[in-house]
Short mmCIF file of C-alpha atoms in Angstrom, two decimals:
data_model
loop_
_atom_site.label_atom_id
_atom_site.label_comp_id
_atom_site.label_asym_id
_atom_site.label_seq_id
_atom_site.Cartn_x
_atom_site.Cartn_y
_atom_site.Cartn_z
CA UNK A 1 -111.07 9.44 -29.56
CA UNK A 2 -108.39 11.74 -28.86
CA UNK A 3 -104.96 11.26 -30.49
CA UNK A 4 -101.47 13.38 -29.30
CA UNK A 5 -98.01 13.53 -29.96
CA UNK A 6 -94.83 14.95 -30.35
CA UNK A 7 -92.00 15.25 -32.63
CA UNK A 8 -88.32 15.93 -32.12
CA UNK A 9 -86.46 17.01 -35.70
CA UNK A 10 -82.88 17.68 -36.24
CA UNK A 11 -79.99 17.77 -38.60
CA UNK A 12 -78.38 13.60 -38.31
CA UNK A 13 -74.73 14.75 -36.61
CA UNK A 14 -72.47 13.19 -39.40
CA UNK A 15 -70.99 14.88 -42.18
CA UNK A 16 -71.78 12.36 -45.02
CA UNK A 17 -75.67 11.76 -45.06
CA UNK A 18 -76.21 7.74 -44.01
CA UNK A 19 -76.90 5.13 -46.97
CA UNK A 20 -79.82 2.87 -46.69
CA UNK A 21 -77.72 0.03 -44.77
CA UNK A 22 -76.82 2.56 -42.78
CA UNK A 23 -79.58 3.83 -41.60
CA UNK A 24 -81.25 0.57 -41.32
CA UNK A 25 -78.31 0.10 -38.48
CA UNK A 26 -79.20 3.43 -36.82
CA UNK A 27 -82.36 2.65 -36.61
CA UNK A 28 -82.37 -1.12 -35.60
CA UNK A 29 -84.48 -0.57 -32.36
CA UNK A 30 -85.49 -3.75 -31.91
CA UNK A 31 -83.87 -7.25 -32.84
CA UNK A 32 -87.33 -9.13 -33.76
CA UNK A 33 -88.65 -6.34 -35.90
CA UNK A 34 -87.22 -4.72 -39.65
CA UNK A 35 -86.86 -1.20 -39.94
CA UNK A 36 -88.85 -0.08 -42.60
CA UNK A 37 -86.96 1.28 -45.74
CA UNK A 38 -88.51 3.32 -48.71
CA UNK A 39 -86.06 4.16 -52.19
CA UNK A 40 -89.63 6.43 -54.00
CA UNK A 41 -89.84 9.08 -54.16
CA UNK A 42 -86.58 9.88 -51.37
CA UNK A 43 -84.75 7.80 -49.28
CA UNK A 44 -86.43 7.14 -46.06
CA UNK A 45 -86.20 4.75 -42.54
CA UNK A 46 -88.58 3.90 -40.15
CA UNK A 47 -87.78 2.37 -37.04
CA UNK A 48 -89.55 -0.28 -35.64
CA UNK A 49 -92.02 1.20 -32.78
CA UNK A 50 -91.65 0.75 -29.41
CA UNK A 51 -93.65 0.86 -26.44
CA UNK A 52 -93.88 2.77 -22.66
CA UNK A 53 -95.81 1.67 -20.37
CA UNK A 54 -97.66 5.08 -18.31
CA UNK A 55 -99.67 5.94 -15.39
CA UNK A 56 -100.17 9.01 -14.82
CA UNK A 57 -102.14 12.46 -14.75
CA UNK A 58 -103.12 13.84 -18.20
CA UNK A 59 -102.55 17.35 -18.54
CA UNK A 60 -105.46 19.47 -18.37
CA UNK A 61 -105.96 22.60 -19.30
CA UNK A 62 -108.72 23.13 -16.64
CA UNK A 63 -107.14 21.57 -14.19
CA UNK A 64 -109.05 18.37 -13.90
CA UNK A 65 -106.95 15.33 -12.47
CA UNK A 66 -107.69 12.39 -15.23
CA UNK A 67 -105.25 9.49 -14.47
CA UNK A 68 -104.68 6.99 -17.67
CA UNK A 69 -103.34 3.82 -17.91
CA UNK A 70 -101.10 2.49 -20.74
CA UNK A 71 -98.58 2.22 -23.37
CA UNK A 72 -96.94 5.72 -25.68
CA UNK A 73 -96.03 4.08 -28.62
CA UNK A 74 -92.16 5.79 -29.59
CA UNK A 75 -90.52 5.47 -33.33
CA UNK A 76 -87.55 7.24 -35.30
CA UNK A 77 -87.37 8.21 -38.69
CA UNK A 78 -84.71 9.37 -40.83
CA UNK A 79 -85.14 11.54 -44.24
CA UNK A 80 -82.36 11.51 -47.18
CA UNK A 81 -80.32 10.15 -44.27
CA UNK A 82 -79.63 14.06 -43.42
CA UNK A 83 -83.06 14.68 -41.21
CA UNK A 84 -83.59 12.69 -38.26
CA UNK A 85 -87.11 12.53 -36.40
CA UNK A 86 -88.21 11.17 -33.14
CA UNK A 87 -91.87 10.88 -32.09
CA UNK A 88 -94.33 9.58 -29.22
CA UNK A 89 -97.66 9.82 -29.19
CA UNK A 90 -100.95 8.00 -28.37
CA UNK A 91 -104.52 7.43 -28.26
CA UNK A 92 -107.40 8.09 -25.50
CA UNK A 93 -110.83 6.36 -25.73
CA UNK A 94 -114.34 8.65 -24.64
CA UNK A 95 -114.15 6.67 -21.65
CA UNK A 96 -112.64 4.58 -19.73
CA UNK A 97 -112.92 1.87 -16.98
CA UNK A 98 -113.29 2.43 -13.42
CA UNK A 99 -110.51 0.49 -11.95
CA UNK A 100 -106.81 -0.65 -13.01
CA UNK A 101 -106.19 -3.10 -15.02
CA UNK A 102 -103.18 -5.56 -14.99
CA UNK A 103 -100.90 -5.02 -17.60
CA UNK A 104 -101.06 -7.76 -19.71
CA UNK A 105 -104.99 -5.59 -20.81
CA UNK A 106 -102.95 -2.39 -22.10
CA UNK A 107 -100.02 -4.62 -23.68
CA UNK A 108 -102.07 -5.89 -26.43
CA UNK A 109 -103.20 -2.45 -27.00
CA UNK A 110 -100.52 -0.66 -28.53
CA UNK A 111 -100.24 3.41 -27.90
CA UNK A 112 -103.26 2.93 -26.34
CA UNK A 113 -104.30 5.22 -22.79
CA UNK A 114 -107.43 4.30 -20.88
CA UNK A 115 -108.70 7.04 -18.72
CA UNK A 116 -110.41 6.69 -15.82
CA UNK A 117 -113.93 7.55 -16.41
CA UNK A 118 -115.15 9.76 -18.93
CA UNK A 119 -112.31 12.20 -21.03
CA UNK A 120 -112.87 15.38 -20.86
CA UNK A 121 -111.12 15.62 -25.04
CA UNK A 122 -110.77 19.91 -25.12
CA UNK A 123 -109.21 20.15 -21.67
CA UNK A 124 -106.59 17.40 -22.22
CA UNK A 125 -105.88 18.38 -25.78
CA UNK A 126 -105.65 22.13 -24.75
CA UNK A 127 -103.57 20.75 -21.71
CA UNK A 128 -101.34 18.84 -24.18
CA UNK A 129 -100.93 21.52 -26.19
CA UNK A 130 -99.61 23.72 -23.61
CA UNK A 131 -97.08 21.19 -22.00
CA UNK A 132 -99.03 20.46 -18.82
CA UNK A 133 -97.92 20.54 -15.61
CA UNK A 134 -95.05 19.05 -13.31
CA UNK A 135 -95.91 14.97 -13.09
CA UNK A 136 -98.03 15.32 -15.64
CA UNK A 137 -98.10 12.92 -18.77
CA UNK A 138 -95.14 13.99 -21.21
CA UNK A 139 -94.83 12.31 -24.15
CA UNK A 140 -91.56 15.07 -25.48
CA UNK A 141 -89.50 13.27 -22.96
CA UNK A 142 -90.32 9.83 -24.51
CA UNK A 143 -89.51 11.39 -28.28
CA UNK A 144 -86.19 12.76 -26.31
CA UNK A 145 -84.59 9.96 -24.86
CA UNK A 146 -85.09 7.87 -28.48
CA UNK A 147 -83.18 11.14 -30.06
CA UNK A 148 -80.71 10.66 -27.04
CA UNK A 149 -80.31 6.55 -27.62
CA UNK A 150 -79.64 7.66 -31.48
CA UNK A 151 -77.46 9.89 -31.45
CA UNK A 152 -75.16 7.96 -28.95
CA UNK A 153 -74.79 5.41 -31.98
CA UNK A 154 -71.07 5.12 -33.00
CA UNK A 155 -71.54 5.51 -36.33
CA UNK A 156 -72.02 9.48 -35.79
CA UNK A 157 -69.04 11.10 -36.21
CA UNK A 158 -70.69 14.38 -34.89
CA UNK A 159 -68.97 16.54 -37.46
CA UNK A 160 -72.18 18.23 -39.55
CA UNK A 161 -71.97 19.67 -42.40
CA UNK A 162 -74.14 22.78 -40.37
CA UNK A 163 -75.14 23.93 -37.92
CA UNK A 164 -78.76 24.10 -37.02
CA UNK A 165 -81.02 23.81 -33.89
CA UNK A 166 -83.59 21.17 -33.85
CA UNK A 167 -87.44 21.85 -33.71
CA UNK A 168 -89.80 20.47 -30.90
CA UNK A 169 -93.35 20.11 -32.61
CA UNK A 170 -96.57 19.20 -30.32
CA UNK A 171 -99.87 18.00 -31.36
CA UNK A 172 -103.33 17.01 -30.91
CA UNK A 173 -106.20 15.56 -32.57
CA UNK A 174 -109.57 15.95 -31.56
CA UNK A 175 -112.68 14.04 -33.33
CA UNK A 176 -114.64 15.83 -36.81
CA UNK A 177 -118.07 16.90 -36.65
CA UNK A 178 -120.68 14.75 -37.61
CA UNK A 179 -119.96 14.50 -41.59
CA UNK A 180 -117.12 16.56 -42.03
CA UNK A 181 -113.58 16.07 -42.85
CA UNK A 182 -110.21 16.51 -41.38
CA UNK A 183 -109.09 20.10 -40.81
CA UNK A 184 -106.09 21.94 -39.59
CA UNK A 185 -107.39 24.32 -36.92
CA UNK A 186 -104.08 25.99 -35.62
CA UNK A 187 -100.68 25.81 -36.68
CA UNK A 188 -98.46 27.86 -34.04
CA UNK A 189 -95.08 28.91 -33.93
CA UNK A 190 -93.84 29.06 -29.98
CA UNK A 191 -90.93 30.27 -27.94
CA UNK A 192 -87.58 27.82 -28.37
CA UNK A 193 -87.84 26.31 -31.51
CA UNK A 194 -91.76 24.84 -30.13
CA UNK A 195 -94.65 24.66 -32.64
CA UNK A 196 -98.17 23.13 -31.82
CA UNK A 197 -100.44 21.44 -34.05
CA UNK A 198 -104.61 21.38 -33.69
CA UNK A 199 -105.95 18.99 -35.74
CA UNK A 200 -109.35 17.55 -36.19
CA UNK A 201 -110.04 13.93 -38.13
CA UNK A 202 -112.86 11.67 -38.55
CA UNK A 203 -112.83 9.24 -35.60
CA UNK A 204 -111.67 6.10 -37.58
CA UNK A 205 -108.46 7.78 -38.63
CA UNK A 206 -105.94 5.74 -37.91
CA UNK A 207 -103.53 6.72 -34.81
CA UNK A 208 -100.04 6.05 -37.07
CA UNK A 209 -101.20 7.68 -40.32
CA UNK A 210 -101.86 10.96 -38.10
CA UNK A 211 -98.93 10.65 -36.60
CA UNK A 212 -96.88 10.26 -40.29
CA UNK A 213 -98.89 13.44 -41.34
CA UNK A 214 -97.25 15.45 -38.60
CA UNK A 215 -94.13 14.16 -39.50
CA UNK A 216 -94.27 15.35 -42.46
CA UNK A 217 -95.50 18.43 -41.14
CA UNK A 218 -92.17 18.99 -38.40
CA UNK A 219 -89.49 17.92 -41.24
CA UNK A 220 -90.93 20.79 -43.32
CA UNK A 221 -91.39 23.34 -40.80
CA UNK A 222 -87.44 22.49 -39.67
CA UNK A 223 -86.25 22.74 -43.26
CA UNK A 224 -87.73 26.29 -43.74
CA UNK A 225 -86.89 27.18 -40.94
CA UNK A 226 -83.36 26.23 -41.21
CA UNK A 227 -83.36 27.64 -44.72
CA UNK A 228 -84.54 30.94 -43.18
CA UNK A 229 -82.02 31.21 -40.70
CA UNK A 230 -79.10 30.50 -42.93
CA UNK A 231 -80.16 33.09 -44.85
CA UNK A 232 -80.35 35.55 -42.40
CA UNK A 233 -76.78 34.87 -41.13
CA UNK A 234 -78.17 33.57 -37.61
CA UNK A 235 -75.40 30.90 -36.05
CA UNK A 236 -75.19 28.89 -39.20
CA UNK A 237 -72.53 27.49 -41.92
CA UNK A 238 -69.10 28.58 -41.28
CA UNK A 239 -69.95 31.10 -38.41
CA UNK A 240 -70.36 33.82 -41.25
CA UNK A 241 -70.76 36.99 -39.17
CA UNK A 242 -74.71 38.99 -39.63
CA UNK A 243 -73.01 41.59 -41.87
CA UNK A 244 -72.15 39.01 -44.32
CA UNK A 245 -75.69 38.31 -45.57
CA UNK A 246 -76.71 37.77 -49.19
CA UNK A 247 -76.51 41.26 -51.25
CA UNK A 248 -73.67 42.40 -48.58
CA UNK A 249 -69.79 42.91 -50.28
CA UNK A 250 -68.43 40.00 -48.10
CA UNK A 251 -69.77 37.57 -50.81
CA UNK A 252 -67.18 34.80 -51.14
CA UNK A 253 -68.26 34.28 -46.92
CA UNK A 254 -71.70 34.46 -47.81
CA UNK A 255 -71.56 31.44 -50.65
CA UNK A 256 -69.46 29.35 -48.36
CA UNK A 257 -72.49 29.45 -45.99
CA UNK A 258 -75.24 28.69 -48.56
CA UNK A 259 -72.95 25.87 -50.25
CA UNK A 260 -74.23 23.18 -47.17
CA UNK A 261 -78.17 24.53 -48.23
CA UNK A 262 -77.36 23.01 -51.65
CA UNK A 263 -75.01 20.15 -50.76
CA UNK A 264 -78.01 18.73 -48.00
CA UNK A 265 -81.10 20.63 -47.94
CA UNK A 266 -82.54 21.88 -50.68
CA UNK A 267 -83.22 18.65 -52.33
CA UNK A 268 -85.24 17.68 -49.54
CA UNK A 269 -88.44 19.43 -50.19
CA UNK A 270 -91.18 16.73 -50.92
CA UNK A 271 -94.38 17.76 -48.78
CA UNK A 272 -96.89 14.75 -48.10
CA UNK A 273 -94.68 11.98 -49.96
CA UNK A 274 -95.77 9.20 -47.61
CA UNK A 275 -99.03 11.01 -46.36
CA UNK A 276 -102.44 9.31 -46.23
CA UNK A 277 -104.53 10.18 -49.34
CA UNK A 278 -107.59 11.60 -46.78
CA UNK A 279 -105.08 13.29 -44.86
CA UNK A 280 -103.25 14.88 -47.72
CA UNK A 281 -105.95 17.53 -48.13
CA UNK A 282 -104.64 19.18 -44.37
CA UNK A 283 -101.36 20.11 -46.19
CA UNK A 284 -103.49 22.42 -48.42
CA UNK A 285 -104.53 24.85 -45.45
CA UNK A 286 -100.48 25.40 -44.93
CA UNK A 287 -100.11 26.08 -49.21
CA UNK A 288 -102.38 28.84 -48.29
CA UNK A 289 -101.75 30.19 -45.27
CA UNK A 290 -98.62 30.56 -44.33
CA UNK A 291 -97.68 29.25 -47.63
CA UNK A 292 -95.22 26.61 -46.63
CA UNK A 293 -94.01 26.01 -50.40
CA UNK A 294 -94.51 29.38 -51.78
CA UNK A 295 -91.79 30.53 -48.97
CA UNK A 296 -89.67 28.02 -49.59
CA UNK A 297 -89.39 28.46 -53.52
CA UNK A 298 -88.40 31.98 -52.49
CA UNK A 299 -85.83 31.71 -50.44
CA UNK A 300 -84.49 29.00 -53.46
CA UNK A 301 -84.80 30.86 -56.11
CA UNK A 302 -82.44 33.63 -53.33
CA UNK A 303 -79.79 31.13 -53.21
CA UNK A 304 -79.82 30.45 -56.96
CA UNK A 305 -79.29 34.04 -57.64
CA UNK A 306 -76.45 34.30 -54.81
CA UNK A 307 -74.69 31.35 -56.68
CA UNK A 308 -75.17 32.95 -60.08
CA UNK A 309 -74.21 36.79 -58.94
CA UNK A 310 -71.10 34.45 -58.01
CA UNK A 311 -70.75 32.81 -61.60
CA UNK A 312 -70.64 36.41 -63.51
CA UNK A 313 -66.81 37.55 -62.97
CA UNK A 314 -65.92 34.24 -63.96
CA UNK A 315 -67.56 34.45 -66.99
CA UNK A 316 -67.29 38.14 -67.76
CA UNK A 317 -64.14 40.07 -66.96
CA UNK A 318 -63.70 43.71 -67.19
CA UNK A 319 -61.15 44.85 -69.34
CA UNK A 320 -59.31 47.82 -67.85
CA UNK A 321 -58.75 50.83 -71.06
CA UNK A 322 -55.07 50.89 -72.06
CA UNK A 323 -53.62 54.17 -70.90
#
């Protein structure tokens, strides 16, 4: 089996961060279904999922024409009520029939794809990967109209507390080896805000707790890098100009654009809190290269000292000698 996705994550437009009712209501997809609300160990919603029914090329990195039939299973999630997340993403079988099936077949098999014949598993997932080709199979533009949907809700003000730009994340995962267990082959960082995801998983991995683990990996990757950027002065906060950076004499501008980092981000930080206990272990190849939390405790521990360079001439005053 072959199992892809993608993941839109971005910065909830509303200056107050939504409440659990609340983002029940955002997220109230569908009327005969709950959305799915969590208190430990952060506040988190999951939509209920829904489905699109496909038929259509797969993209191929070899340019092989594979035609599949069936549903892209869709879902939103929303983190702290700050962080909102859209995803698609779906399975594909070794093989497939022959012929079309009616519909009523690929209904009761949710985010399901049959190919037509026998998958060829690299040349899709490298084809995935890669974004494919005009008429192709996209599941991105499933994840982006459910991020459009949302964020026409009315109770978005649009007035964030920051500004950000949201992260596109793309992924694929191909069966183990014989005996082994999941790995994290590649982890890429793209052109405009794009990052892919290889993955490889024993075949009886289940399609949704895949799909939470690279979640989990998108809302991290968008935190540090919005963490990053802040602190680099690049189109964030208050429009603080480059020159204003931490360390620079402009420092009053420079705390007014870190405040928001406190106020809504850095409490977010929680790496594999809802991830699969045999998936968890794919979280320790990012600890150790890049270091995902090693990066982020440093660029912390650079606001804390910003914010307590701040704190000293209110503590400590110079007293100028009497003439």
């Amino acid at each position: 089996m072959l199992v892809c996705g993608e993941i839109r994550t971005c910065l909830l437009p509303t200056r107050q961060a939504l409440d659990i009712r609340a983002a029940a209501q955002l997220l109230g997809l569908r009327a005969d279904e709950r959305v799915l609300l969590s208190e430990r160990p952060n506040l988190y919603a999951r939509s209920p999922e829904t489905l699109t029914g496909v038929d259509c090329p797969l993209p191929s990195a070899n340019g092989a024409r594979v035609r599949a039939v069936g549903t892209v299973v869709a879902r939103a999630a929303l983190t702290e009520g700050r962080v909102l997340q859209t995803s698609a993403y779906f399975r594909l079988p070794a093989t497939g029939p022959d012929q079309r099936r009616p519909w009523g077949h690929y209904l009761v098999r949710p985010g399901v794809l049959e190919p037509f014949g026998k998958l060829p598993h690299e040349a899709v997932a490298h084809g995935v990967l890669d974004g494919g080709r005009h008429g192709d199979l996209d599941v991105g533009l499933i994840a982006d109209g459910l991020l459009t949907r949302l964020l026409r809700h009315p109770l978005l003000d649009h007035c964030p507390p920051l500004r950000s730009r949201p992260t596109r994340l793309r992924w694929a995962a191909l069966p183990a080896h014989p005996g082994e267990g999941p790995s994290l082959e590649r982890f890429t960082l793209a052109e405009d805000e794009l990052r892919t995801v290889r993955l490889r998983v024993p075949e009886d991995t289940d399609s949704a707790e895949i799909a939470v683990l690279c979640d989990d990996l998108a809302l991290h990757d968008w935190l540090l890098t919005t963490l990053v950027r802040m602190l680099d002065g690049i189109a964030l906060g208050s429009g603080t100009p480059p020159r204003s950076r931490p360390g620079a004499p402009e420092r009053p501008a420079v705390l007014a654009a870190l405040r928001p980092a406190v106020d809504h981000l850095l409490h977010l930080w929680m790496p594999r809190a809802r991830v699969a206990a045999e998936l968890a272990p794919l979280w320790e190849a990012l600890e150790e290269r890049p270091g995902f939390t090693r990066q982020w405790l440093a660029l912390v521990q650079r606001i804390r000292d910003q914010l307590a360079l701040h704190a000293i001439p209110a503590l400590y005053r110079e007293v100028e000698p009497a003439p």
